[in-house]
Short mmCIF file of C-alpha atoms and ligand atoms in Angstrom, two decimals:
data_model
loop_
_atom_site.label_atom_id
_atom_site.label_comp_id
_atom_site.label_asym_id
_atom_site.label_seq_id
_atom_site.Cartn_x
_atom_site.Cartn_y
_atom_site.Cartn_z
CA UNK G 1 -21.03 -22.41 33.59
CA UNK G 2 -20.59 -23.15 29.91
CA UNK G 3 -17.21 -23.95 28.42
CA UNK G 4 -16.10 -21.07 26.25
CA UNK G 5 -13.93 -22.13 23.33
CA UNK G 6 -11.35 -19.40 23.80
CA UNK G 7 -8.29 -21.39 22.78
CA UNK G 8 -6.80 -21.88 19.31
CA UNK G 9 -6.94 -25.21 17.47
CA UNK G 10 -3.20 -25.12 16.98
CA UNK G 11 -0.34 -23.20 18.53
CA UNK G 12 3.18 -22.32 17.48
CA UNK G 13 6.35 -21.84 19.51
CA UNK G 14 7.89 -18.44 20.16
CA UNK G 15 11.51 -18.39 18.94
CA UNK G 16 13.44 -15.20 18.24
CA UNK G 17 10.22 -13.18 18.32
CA UNK G 18 8.55 -15.31 15.63
CA UNK G 19 5.79 -17.87 15.95
CA UNK G 20 7.08 -21.09 14.41
CA UNK G 21 6.29 -24.77 13.92
CA UNK G 22 8.76 -27.53 14.72
CA UNK G 23 11.42 -27.80 12.01
CA UNK G 24 10.21 -31.31 11.15
CA UNK G 25 6.53 -30.29 11.43
CA UNK G 26 5.79 -32.76 14.24
CA UNK G 27 3.06 -31.87 16.71
CA UNK G 28 1.64 -33.09 20.00
CA UNK G 29 -2.06 -33.07 20.84
CA UNK G 30 -3.48 -31.71 24.08
CA UNK G 31 -6.66 -33.25 25.50
CA UNK G 32 -8.88 -32.02 28.30
CA UNK G 33 -8.40 -34.43 31.22
CA UNK G 34 -11.95 -33.78 32.47
CA UNK G 35 -13.80 -35.00 29.36
CA UNK G 36 -11.19 -36.38 26.98
CA UNK G 37 -11.94 -33.82 24.25
CA UNK G 38 -9.16 -32.77 21.91
CA UNK G 39 -8.21 -29.16 22.65
CA UNK G 40 -5.33 -28.18 20.41
CA UNK G 41 -2.06 -29.25 18.86
CA UNK G 42 1.33 -27.66 19.39
CA UNK G 43 4.86 -28.29 18.06
CA UNK G 44 7.29 -30.90 19.33
CA UNK G 45 10.58 -29.00 19.19
CA UNK G 46 13.54 -30.76 17.59
CA UNK G 47 17.15 -30.49 18.68
CA UNK G 48 17.61 -27.98 15.87
CA UNK G 49 14.69 -25.86 17.19
CA UNK G 50 16.21 -25.78 20.67
CA UNK G 51 19.52 -24.72 19.14
CA UNK G 52 17.81 -21.98 17.09
CA UNK G 53 16.13 -20.74 20.28
CA UNK G 54 19.41 -20.67 22.23
CA UNK G 55 21.11 -18.76 19.39
CA UNK G 56 18.20 -16.29 19.22
CA UNK G 57 18.47 -15.78 22.98
CA UNK G 58 22.23 -15.03 22.81
CA UNK G 59 21.67 -12.63 19.93
CA UNK G 60 18.99 -10.80 21.92
CA UNK G 61 21.22 -10.76 24.99
CA UNK G 62 23.79 -8.53 23.23
CA UNK G 63 21.51 -5.52 23.53
CA UNK G 64 19.08 -6.72 26.21
CA UNK G 65 21.85 -6.89 28.83
CA UNK G 66 22.21 -3.10 28.56
CA UNK G 67 18.51 -2.27 28.75
CA UNK G 68 17.86 -0.05 31.76
CA UNK G 69 16.15 -1.21 34.93
CA UNK G 70 13.41 1.34 34.26
CA UNK G 71 12.66 -0.22 30.88
CA UNK G 72 12.66 -3.74 32.29
CA UNK G 73 10.30 -2.56 35.00
CA UNK G 74 8.00 -1.10 32.38
CA UNK G 75 8.00 -4.39 30.46
CA UNK G 76 7.16 -6.37 33.60
CA UNK G 77 4.27 -4.02 34.38
CA UNK G 78 2.96 -4.27 30.81
CA UNK G 79 3.01 -8.08 30.98
CA UNK G 80 1.07 -7.97 34.26
CA UNK G 81 -1.51 -5.64 32.70
CA UNK G 82 -1.84 -7.88 29.62
CA UNK G 83 -2.41 -10.91 31.86
CA UNK G 84 -5.05 -9.04 33.86
CA UNK G 85 -6.84 -7.94 30.70
CA UNK G 86 -6.98 -11.59 29.52
CA UNK G 87 -7.47 -13.35 32.82
CA UNK G 88 -10.83 -14.99 32.03
CA UNK G 89 -9.47 -16.45 28.82
CA UNK G 90 -6.22 -17.64 30.39
CA UNK G 91 -8.09 -19.18 33.33
CA UNK G 92 -10.46 -21.07 31.02
CA UNK G 93 -7.54 -22.43 28.99
CA UNK G 94 -5.69 -23.49 32.15
CA UNK G 95 -8.76 -25.27 33.48
CA UNK G 96 -9.44 -27.09 30.21
CA UNK G 97 -5.82 -28.16 29.75
CA UNK G 98 -5.04 -29.12 33.35
CA UNK G 99 -8.41 -30.10 34.86
CA UNK G 100 -8.19 -27.74 37.85
CA UNK G 101 -11.32 -25.91 39.08
CA UNK G 102 -11.90 -22.58 37.38
CA UNK G 103 -11.82 -20.73 40.71
CA UNK G 104 -8.27 -22.04 41.23
CA UNK G 105 -7.17 -21.23 37.67
CA UNK G 106 -8.39 -17.68 38.16
CA UNK G 107 -6.34 -17.49 41.37
CA UNK G 108 -3.24 -18.82 39.57
CA UNK G 109 -3.54 -16.29 36.75
CA UNK G 110 -3.96 -13.38 39.18
CA UNK G 111 -1.04 -14.58 41.30
CA UNK G 112 0.99 -14.89 38.10
CA UNK G 113 0.23 -11.27 37.14
CA UNK G 114 1.14 -10.17 40.66
CA UNK G 115 4.45 -12.02 40.31
CA UNK G 116 5.40 -9.82 37.35
CA UNK G 117 4.35 -6.73 39.36
CA UNK G 118 6.40 -7.82 42.36
CA UNK G 119 9.54 -8.20 40.20
CA UNK G 120 8.78 -4.86 38.53
CA UNK G 121 9.14 -3.39 42.02
CA UNK G 122 12.28 -5.40 42.74
CA UNK G 123 14.08 -4.22 39.60
CA UNK G 124 14.27 -0.63 40.74
CA UNK G 125 15.39 -1.52 44.25
CA UNK G 126 18.43 -3.46 43.00
CA UNK G 127 21.36 -1.15 43.55
CA UNK G 128 24.99 -1.77 42.81
CA UNK G 129 27.47 -0.77 45.50
CA UNK G 130 30.68 1.17 45.81
CA UNK G 131 32.93 1.46 48.84
CA UNK G 132 36.40 2.69 49.77
CA UNK G 133 38.63 -0.21 50.83
CA UNK G 134 41.53 1.09 52.85
CA UNK G 135 43.67 -1.67 54.27
CA UNK G 136 47.33 -1.58 55.37
CA UNK G 137 48.49 -3.94 52.60
CA UNK G 138 46.96 -2.38 49.53
CA UNK G 139 46.40 1.27 50.36
CA UNK G 140 43.43 3.29 49.17
CA UNK G 141 41.05 1.64 46.74
CA UNK G 142 37.58 2.08 45.42
CA UNK G 143 35.60 -1.17 45.23
CA UNK G 144 32.64 -1.21 42.89
CA UNK G 145 30.31 -4.20 43.08
CA UNK G 146 28.20 -4.65 39.98
CA UNK G 147 25.46 -7.19 39.38
CA UNK G 148 25.36 -8.41 35.79
CA UNK G 149 22.84 -10.78 34.18
CA UNK G 150 24.18 -14.33 33.99
CA UNK G 151 23.23 -14.72 30.31
CA UNK G 152 21.00 -17.22 28.54
CA UNK G 153 19.23 -19.68 30.82
CA UNK G 154 17.34 -22.92 30.19
CA UNK G 155 14.11 -23.42 32.14
CA UNK G 156 11.82 -26.44 32.45
CA UNK G 157 8.48 -26.41 34.27
CA UNK G 158 5.85 -29.00 35.32
CA UNK G 159 2.14 -29.53 34.61
CA UNK G 160 0.58 -28.88 38.01
CA UNK G 161 0.63 -25.06 37.91
CA UNK G 162 1.53 -24.44 34.27
CA UNK G 163 0.86 -20.71 34.17
CA UNK G 164 2.03 -19.85 37.67
CA UNK G 165 5.26 -21.83 37.31
CA UNK G 166 5.94 -19.98 34.05
CA UNK G 167 5.42 -16.65 35.85
CA UNK G 168 7.74 -17.78 38.65
CA UNK G 169 10.43 -18.45 36.03
CA UNK G 170 9.92 -15.61 33.55
CA UNK G 171 9.52 -12.62 35.87
CA UNK G 172 12.97 -12.96 37.53
CA UNK G 173 14.58 -13.59 34.11
CA UNK G 174 13.29 -10.25 32.82
CA UNK G 175 14.03 -8.52 36.11
CA UNK G 176 17.65 -9.74 36.09
CA UNK G 177 18.20 -8.88 32.42
CA UNK G 178 18.68 -12.48 31.25
CA UNK G 179 17.27 -14.29 28.23
CA UNK G 180 15.60 -17.68 28.39
CA UNK G 181 14.55 -20.77 26.53
CA UNK G 182 11.66 -22.22 28.53
CA UNK G 183 9.85 -25.52 28.09
CA UNK G 184 6.44 -26.26 29.64
CA UNK G 185 5.18 -29.79 30.29
CA UNK G 186 3.74 -31.53 27.22
CA UNK G 187 0.58 -32.23 29.29
CA UNK G 188 -0.13 -28.54 29.79
CA UNK G 189 1.53 -26.25 27.27
CA UNK G 190 -1.44 -24.15 26.20
CA UNK G 191 -1.53 -21.38 28.81
CA UNK G 192 2.14 -20.54 28.26
CA UNK G 193 1.64 -20.58 24.48
CA UNK G 194 -1.30 -18.22 24.98
CA UNK G 195 0.89 -16.01 27.20
CA UNK G 196 3.47 -16.03 24.38
CA UNK G 197 0.96 -14.18 22.20
CA UNK G 198 0.57 -11.52 24.91
CA UNK G 199 4.27 -11.04 25.61
CA UNK G 200 5.59 -11.13 22.04
CA UNK G 201 4.59 -7.49 21.35
CA UNK G 202 5.97 -6.36 24.73
CA UNK G 203 9.35 -8.12 25.10
CA UNK G 204 12.19 -7.66 22.56
CA UNK G 205 12.52 -10.64 20.15
CA UNK G 206 14.66 -13.48 21.50
CA UNK G 207 14.53 -12.48 25.17
CA UNK G 208 11.87 -15.10 25.89
CA UNK G 209 11.81 -18.20 23.72
CA UNK G 210 9.22 -20.88 24.31
CA UNK G 211 9.85 -24.39 23.03
CA UNK G 212 7.31 -27.16 23.51
CA UNK G 213 7.72 -30.90 23.59
CA UNK G 214 8.15 -33.99 25.72
CA UNK G 215 10.66 -34.22 28.54
CA UNK G 216 12.50 -37.18 27.07
CA UNK G 217 13.05 -35.35 23.76
CA UNK G 218 12.83 -31.55 23.89
CA UNK G 219 13.58 -31.43 27.63
CA UNK G 220 16.66 -33.59 27.14
CA UNK G 221 17.84 -31.37 24.24
CA UNK G 222 17.72 -28.42 26.62
CA UNK G 223 19.75 -30.28 29.24
CA UNK G 224 22.30 -31.35 26.59
CA UNK G 225 22.73 -27.91 25.04
CA UNK G 226 26.22 -26.55 25.77
CA UNK G 227 25.42 -22.84 25.65
CA UNK G 228 23.29 -22.22 28.73
CA UNK G 229 24.80 -20.29 31.63
CA UNK G 230 22.24 -21.59 34.12
CA UNK G 231 19.44 -24.14 34.38
CA UNK G 232 16.23 -23.67 36.36
CA UNK G 233 13.91 -26.60 36.89
CA UNK G 234 10.63 -27.28 38.64
CA UNK G 235 9.41 -30.85 38.63
CA UNK G 236 10.01 -34.24 40.18
CA UNK G 237 13.05 -35.05 42.28
CA UNK G 238 13.82 -37.89 39.86
CA UNK G 239 14.21 -35.56 36.85
CA UNK G 240 15.84 -33.01 39.17
CA UNK G 241 18.82 -35.37 39.48
CA UNK G 242 19.24 -35.34 35.66
CA UNK G 243 19.07 -31.54 35.61
CA UNK G 244 21.66 -31.34 38.38
CA UNK G 245 23.96 -33.77 36.53
CA UNK G 246 23.58 -31.82 33.29
CA UNK G 247 24.48 -28.58 35.08
CA UNK G 248 27.47 -30.19 36.79
CA UNK G 249 28.81 -31.45 33.43
CA UNK G 250 28.58 -27.92 32.06
CA UNK G 251 29.88 -26.42 35.33
CA UNK G 252 26.92 -24.06 35.52
CA UNK G 253 24.51 -23.44 38.42
CA UNK G 254 21.06 -24.99 38.63
CA UNK G 255 18.13 -24.02 40.80
CA UNK G 256 15.80 -26.92 41.50
CA UNK G 257 12.25 -26.86 42.86
CA UNK G 258 11.36 -30.52 43.44
CA UNK G 259 8.95 -32.82 45.23
CA UNK G 260 7.73 -32.98 48.79
CA UNK G 261 5.91 -34.91 51.48
CA UNK G 262 5.00 -32.12 53.82
CA UNK G 263 3.74 -32.35 57.39
CA UNK G 264 0.54 -30.56 58.37
CA UNK G 265 0.62 -30.68 62.18
CA UNK G 266 -2.46 -30.12 64.34
CA UNK G 267 -2.08 -29.60 68.07
CA UNK G 268 -5.01 -30.07 70.43
CA UNK G 269 -5.24 -26.30 71.06
CA UNK G 270 -5.71 -25.48 67.36
CA UNK G 271 -8.50 -23.19 66.21
CA UNK G 272 -10.96 -25.91 65.28
CA UNK G 273 -12.95 -23.88 62.76
CA UNK G 274 -9.79 -23.15 60.78
CA UNK G 275 -8.18 -26.54 61.30
CA UNK G 276 -10.50 -28.79 59.30
CA UNK G 277 -10.48 -26.28 56.44
CA UNK G 278 -6.67 -26.15 56.71
CA UNK G 279 -6.30 -29.92 56.42
CA UNK G 280 -8.54 -29.86 53.32
CA UNK G 281 -6.64 -26.93 51.84
CA UNK G 282 -3.40 -28.83 52.36
CA UNK G 283 -4.34 -31.93 50.40
CA UNK G 284 -7.34 -31.17 48.17
CA UNK G 285 -6.19 -27.93 46.54
CA UNK G 286 -5.29 -28.59 42.89
CA UNK G 287 -6.48 -32.21 43.40
CA UNK G 288 -3.49 -32.72 45.68
CA UNK G 289 -1.11 -32.20 42.77
CA UNK G 290 0.89 -29.68 44.74
CA UNK G 291 4.61 -30.02 45.48
CA UNK G 292 4.09 -28.62 48.99
CA UNK G 293 0.82 -30.55 49.65
CA UNK G 294 0.16 -31.30 53.31
CA UNK G 295 0.06 -35.00 52.52
CA UNK G 296 0.99 -36.14 56.01
CA UNK G 297 -1.57 -34.90 58.53
CA UNK G 298 -0.21 -35.24 62.06
CA UNK G 299 -2.87 -34.98 64.77
CA UNK G 300 -2.27 -34.85 68.52
CA UNK G 301 -3.59 -37.97 70.21
CA UNK G 302 -6.26 -36.33 72.42
CA UNK G 303 -8.09 -34.81 69.43
CA UNK G 304 -7.28 -37.56 66.92
CA UNK G 305 -10.64 -39.41 66.88
CA UNK G 306 -12.75 -36.25 66.70
CA UNK G 307 -10.47 -34.73 64.06
CA UNK G 308 -10.59 -37.80 61.82
CA UNK G 309 -14.38 -38.09 62.18
CA UNK G 310 -14.91 -34.45 61.19
CA UNK G 311 -12.39 -34.57 58.37
CA UNK G 312 -14.06 -37.67 56.93
CA UNK G 313 -17.41 -35.84 56.91
CA UNK G 314 -15.79 -32.76 55.37
CA UNK G 315 -14.16 -34.86 52.60
CA UNK G 316 -17.54 -36.43 51.80
CA UNK G 317 -19.03 -32.96 51.25
CA UNK G 318 -16.36 -31.78 48.81
CA UNK G 319 -17.88 -30.99 45.43
CA UNK G 320 -15.89 -32.98 42.88
CA UNK G 321 -17.10 -31.73 39.52
CA UNK G 322 -16.44 -30.55 36.03
CA UNK G 323 -13.62 -28.04 36.44
CA UNK G 324 -15.22 -25.24 34.45
CA UNK G 325 -18.23 -25.09 36.82
CA UNK G 326 -18.02 -22.32 39.39
CA UNK G 327 -19.07 -24.41 42.38
CA UNK G 328 -16.54 -27.18 41.70
CA UNK G 329 -14.10 -27.58 44.56
CA UNK G 330 -12.04 -30.43 43.12
CA UNK G 331 -11.55 -31.11 39.43
CA UNK G 332 -9.82 -33.80 37.41
CA UNK G 333 -6.35 -35.24 37.88
CA UNK G 334 -4.13 -34.25 34.98
CA UNK G 335 -3.86 -37.62 33.21
CA UNK G 336 -4.75 -41.30 33.23
CA UNK G 337 -1.15 -42.01 34.24
CA UNK G 338 -1.44 -39.73 37.26
CA UNK G 339 -4.82 -41.21 38.30
CA UNK G 340 -3.39 -44.74 38.00
CA UNK G 341 -0.40 -43.76 40.11
CA UNK G 342 -2.68 -42.37 42.84
CA UNK G 343 -4.91 -45.46 42.83
CA UNK G 344 -1.88 -47.72 42.99
CA UNK G 345 -0.69 -45.89 46.11
CA UNK G 346 -4.07 -46.50 47.77
CA UNK G 347 -3.52 -50.23 47.15
CA UNK G 348 0.05 -50.01 48.44
CA UNK G 349 -1.27 -48.30 51.58
CA UNK G 350 -3.87 -51.03 52.16
CA UNK G 351 -1.21 -53.74 51.78
CA UNK G 352 0.95 -51.89 54.29
CA UNK G 353 -1.90 -51.97 56.82
CA UNK G 354 -3.45 -48.52 56.35
CA UNK G 355 -7.25 -48.17 56.28
CA UNK G 356 -9.20 -46.07 53.83
CA UNK G 357 -11.39 -43.83 56.03
CA UNK G 358 -13.01 -42.08 53.07
CA UNK G 359 -12.59 -42.11 49.29
CA UNK G 360 -9.87 -44.37 47.94
CA UNK G 361 -11.38 -44.72 44.50
CA UNK G 362 -12.03 -43.03 41.19
CA UNK G 363 -15.14 -40.87 40.90
CA UNK G 364 -17.21 -41.86 37.86
CA UNK G 365 -20.53 -40.21 38.69
CA UNK G 366 -22.48 -38.94 35.66
CA UNK G 367 -20.35 -36.69 33.42
CA UNK G 368 -17.26 -37.39 35.52
CA UNK G 369 -16.99 -40.87 33.96
CA UNK G 370 -15.14 -39.41 30.99
CA UNK G 371 -12.41 -37.77 33.07
CA UNK G 372 -9.73 -38.68 35.59
CA UNK G 373 -11.58 -37.77 38.76
CA UNK G 374 -10.54 -39.06 42.17
CA UNK G 375 -12.45 -38.99 45.45
CA UNK G 376 -10.88 -37.06 48.34
CA UNK G 377 -9.11 -39.76 50.31
CA UNK G 378 -7.89 -40.23 53.85
CA UNK G 379 -5.68 -43.10 54.90
CA UNK G 380 -5.69 -43.79 58.64
CA UNK G 381 -3.74 -46.20 60.85
CA UNK G 382 -0.68 -45.04 58.97
CA UNK G 383 2.83 -45.39 60.29
CA UNK G 384 5.24 -42.68 59.16
CA UNK G 385 7.64 -45.36 57.88
CA UNK G 386 5.12 -46.72 55.36
CA UNK G 387 5.66 -45.99 51.66
CA UNK G 388 2.41 -44.02 51.51
CA UNK G 389 3.86 -41.68 54.17
CA UNK G 390 7.29 -41.43 52.56
CA UNK G 391 6.67 -41.24 48.80
CA UNK G 392 5.05 -38.40 46.91
CA UNK G 393 1.57 -39.57 45.78
CA UNK G 394 0.66 -36.26 44.12
CA UNK G 395 -3.08 -36.66 44.48
CA UNK G 396 -5.89 -35.94 46.96
CA UNK G 397 -4.70 -38.65 49.33
CA UNK G 398 -3.53 -37.76 52.84
CA UNK G 399 -2.12 -40.03 55.52
CA UNK G 400 -3.33 -39.24 59.03
CA UNK G 401 -0.78 -40.00 61.75
CA UNK G 402 -1.20 -39.67 65.52
CA UNK G 403 1.44 -37.93 67.67
CA UNK G 404 1.95 -37.44 71.42
CA UNK G 405 3.89 -34.22 71.88
CA UNK G 406 6.00 -31.58 70.16
CA UNK G 407 9.19 -33.64 70.05
CA UNK G 408 7.34 -36.58 68.60
CA UNK G 409 5.67 -34.40 65.93
CA UNK G 410 8.93 -32.70 64.89
CA UNK G 411 10.82 -36.00 64.73
CA UNK G 412 8.21 -37.60 62.46
CA UNK G 413 7.80 -34.46 60.34
CA UNK G 414 11.55 -34.54 59.65
CA UNK G 415 11.72 -38.27 59.05
CA UNK G 416 11.50 -37.90 55.25
CA UNK G 417 13.88 -37.37 52.37
CA UNK G 418 11.99 -34.18 51.49
CA UNK G 419 11.91 -30.73 53.08
CA UNK G 420 9.74 -28.45 51.03
CA UNK G 421 7.04 -27.21 53.40
CA UNK G 422 4.94 -27.87 56.48
CA UNK G 423 2.45 -26.24 58.79
CA UNK G 424 1.71 -26.02 62.47
CA UNK G 425 -1.75 -25.32 63.91
CA UNK G 426 -1.84 -24.09 67.49
CA UNK G 427 -2.94 -21.00 69.40
CA UNK G 428 0.26 -21.00 71.47
CA UNK G 429 2.64 -18.61 69.70
CA UNK G 430 5.75 -19.97 71.41
CA UNK G 431 4.91 -23.51 70.45
CA UNK G 432 4.16 -22.37 66.87
CA UNK G 433 7.59 -20.83 66.56
CA UNK G 434 9.39 -23.72 68.29
CA UNK G 435 7.81 -26.28 65.97
CA UNK G 436 8.21 -24.10 62.86
CA UNK G 437 11.90 -23.74 63.66
CA UNK G 438 12.21 -27.46 64.31
CA UNK G 439 10.86 -28.51 60.91
CA UNK G 440 13.52 -28.96 58.23
CA UNK G 441 11.68 -27.27 55.38
CA UNK G 442 11.92 -24.11 53.34
CA UNK G 443 8.37 -22.96 54.08
CA UNK G 444 6.47 -23.45 57.33
CA UNK G 445 3.01 -21.99 57.63
CA UNK G 446 1.37 -21.24 60.95
CA UNK G 447 -2.41 -21.58 61.06
CA UNK G 448 -2.70 -21.58 57.28
CA UNK G 449 -1.68 -23.70 54.29
CA UNK G 450 -0.72 -23.34 50.62
CA UNK G 451 -0.51 -19.55 50.74
CA UNK G 452 2.33 -18.51 48.40
CA UNK G 453 2.29 -14.82 47.54
CA UNK G 454 5.22 -13.14 45.81
CA UNK G 455 7.68 -11.74 48.32
CA UNK G 456 7.70 -14.87 50.49
CA UNK G 457 10.58 -17.19 49.53
CA UNK G 458 9.73 -20.71 48.41
CA UNK G 459 12.04 -23.68 47.96
CA UNK G 460 13.20 -26.86 49.57
CA UNK G 461 15.64 -28.38 52.04
CA UNK G 462 17.05 -31.86 51.44
CA UNK G 463 15.70 -33.65 48.32
CA UNK G 464 13.10 -30.92 47.71
CA UNK G 465 15.54 -28.74 45.88
CA UNK G 466 18.17 -26.05 45.76
CA UNK G 467 17.44 -22.31 45.78
CA UNK G 468 14.49 -20.07 46.59
CA UNK G 469 11.96 -18.49 44.24
CA UNK G 470 9.07 -16.01 44.65
CA UNK G 471 11.34 -13.53 46.42
CA UNK G 472 13.84 -10.97 45.19
CA UNK G 473 16.70 -13.22 46.40
CA UNK G 474 16.22 -15.29 43.20
CA UNK G 475 17.73 -12.38 41.27
CA UNK G 476 21.12 -13.45 42.69
CA UNK G 477 20.69 -16.83 41.00
CA UNK G 478 20.31 -15.11 37.62
CA UNK G 479 23.29 -12.81 38.20
CA UNK G 480 27.03 -12.71 38.15
CA UNK G 481 28.77 -10.35 40.54
CA UNK G 482 31.58 -8.25 39.17
CA UNK G 483 34.00 -6.39 41.41
CA UNK G 484 35.82 -3.47 39.80
CA UNK G 485 38.69 -2.61 42.12
CA UNK G 486 40.36 0.76 41.51
CA UNK G 487 43.61 1.92 43.07
CA UNK G 488 43.38 5.46 44.39
CA UNK G 489 47.12 5.68 45.16
CA UNK G 490 49.55 7.65 43.00
CA UNK G 491 52.57 5.47 43.87
CA UNK G 492 53.61 1.97 42.71
CA UNK G 493 53.51 -0.92 45.19
CA UNK G 494 57.25 -0.59 45.83
CA UNK G 495 57.76 -4.34 45.98
CA UNK G 496 59.94 -4.48 42.82
P1 NAD M 1 8.40 -34.08 35.85
O1 NAD M 1 9.70 -34.06 36.57
O2 NAD M 1 7.93 -35.35 35.29
O3 NAD M 1 8.40 -33.05 34.65
C1 NAD M 1 8.75 -31.69 34.85
C2 NAD M 1 9.23 -31.12 33.54
O4 NAD M 1 10.44 -31.80 33.18
C3 NAD M 1 8.28 -31.29 32.35
O5 NAD M 1 8.35 -30.15 31.52
C4 NAD M 1 8.85 -32.50 31.64
O6 NAD M 1 8.53 -32.51 30.27
C5 NAD M 1 10.33 -32.31 31.86
N1 NAD M 1 11.13 -33.53 31.79
C6 NAD M 1 10.76 -34.79 32.10
N2 NAD M 1 11.78 -35.65 31.87
C7 NAD M 1 12.82 -34.90 31.43
C8 NAD M 1 14.16 -35.20 31.04
N3 NAD M 1 14.64 -36.42 31.07
N4 NAD M 1 14.94 -34.19 30.64
C9 NAD M 1 14.49 -32.92 30.63
N5 NAD M 1 13.23 -32.58 30.96
C10 NAD M 1 12.40 -33.56 31.38
O7 NAD M 1 7.35 -33.44 36.87
P2 NAD M 1 5.79 -33.24 36.63
O8 NAD M 1 5.18 -34.60 36.71
O9 NAD M 1 5.54 -32.39 35.46
O10 NAD M 1 5.40 -32.36 37.92
C11 NAD M 1 5.19 -32.91 39.15
C12 NAD M 1 6.42 -32.82 40.03
O11 NAD M 1 6.84 -31.46 40.11
C13 NAD M 1 6.15 -33.23 41.46
O12 NAD M 1 7.21 -34.02 41.93
C14 NAD M 1 6.09 -31.91 42.21
O13 NAD M 1 6.38 -32.03 43.57
C15 NAD M 1 7.07 -31.09 41.47
N6 NAD M 1 6.83 -29.65 41.65
C16 NAD M 1 7.66 -28.94 42.47
C17 NAD M 1 7.42 -27.58 42.70
C18 NAD M 1 8.31 -26.78 43.61
O14 NAD M 1 8.26 -25.56 43.54
N7 NAD M 1 9.12 -27.42 44.45
C19 NAD M 1 6.34 -26.96 42.08
C20 NAD M 1 5.52 -27.70 41.25
C21 NAD M 1 5.78 -29.06 41.04
#
């Protein structure tokens, strides 16, 4: 497939319904990680720009907070339709900016559209409540429980699923009736800036403000701004601490979607045809740059040798290629920095005593030499205590670890600071449920991996985060609850 130049040479930010440059005119350049070509430039927001965006959001909130659920539903549906109508273009931009295979970008865009549709459904099912409270102390009362939007929120998202993470953040904001200032990663800002052009005619000015820039500058300005009522962050656990501290200083809530080191557990009675595919899906999807990647593959001892042998062969067959080609199964890592980090972990693993069963190096075949391509990699002879089994590598590198029985598998799966996800592969339903319940993680798949449709909550235990997204329960995180409590008695209390 040919690359179609569907993106602009330069983009502007969306602030208060207008497309603007940074106040000091500074820009950042975005390059395609697969071939190093310059794609576009976009603004690096100053402190003043962030402040302008926050003010625009508060101004919009004055009327937006009273917009009916039916209107917000309509807006969410229109955004979904606009995404669908532009899905080829958005997918191409995502692939060029991030390096992920086009088939995956297309999936992300469609899932993103569905996310807006899901929250369009949620909006109309959110009902306030009223009840009569009749207790001996206070007599007859009517209690009305109202949900109100929390206000203006600050949102920061990562580079691994730029469009989908934006959808995960923006849809609940609109559904809840909040306004936002959102910042994408400076590595991958283009798909959100392209979405800005689609949503600007649909959403009232100032409801969604998009500021672009680096984490250390623009991101920090967001964290420092005093006028947010909530922060929402997806990214590394390291930066998650800073977000949490910033929220604590302001005494506002923060939802955090952070890193992981998830266990993909294969019992000897697993469905073999699905299992090998499931191990690949867990660690090769999105070049392994997935927060919930199944980066620790636990295999029961009696099938271990056969499993490793077949997985090695399967990894060798994976088509690593230019991401815009339709038959590419694995594209480019997002940056030189990310590739270097992955390669350094392979070296750390070797020093710790792990063996590279397949891969372990950069792929520089033919046209891939210009990009940051990595070979699918399996580390064997790994002990769960090793750094490669404990730290997030964020690449197509899985550690394979042998286990004896259920207890053994659960204990090792939980021996990590993280708790984002995991999976269990078995044909014994009772075992599947026992193990799924035993794993300390927010998402446990059974006989599948990396399947994250809207309507199924996602979020982490332990150092993987706070809060759940992709389900209507996130609306609570963007809401304040107000109780209006009305006396129905004609008489005074009589206490004075
Ligand atoms: P990152 O933490 O480096 O950056 C995330 C975002 O934070 C970016 O927009 C970045 O510009 C910004 N940022 C960086 N430093 C900042 C600072 N000091 N102040 C304010 N903002 C700052 O993460 P990344 O490398 O973009 O993404 C990879 C990480 O994200 C991985 O750890 C992955 O597990 C995690 N992730 C988690 C989920 C989830 O749902 N749990 C989903 C996707 C990615």
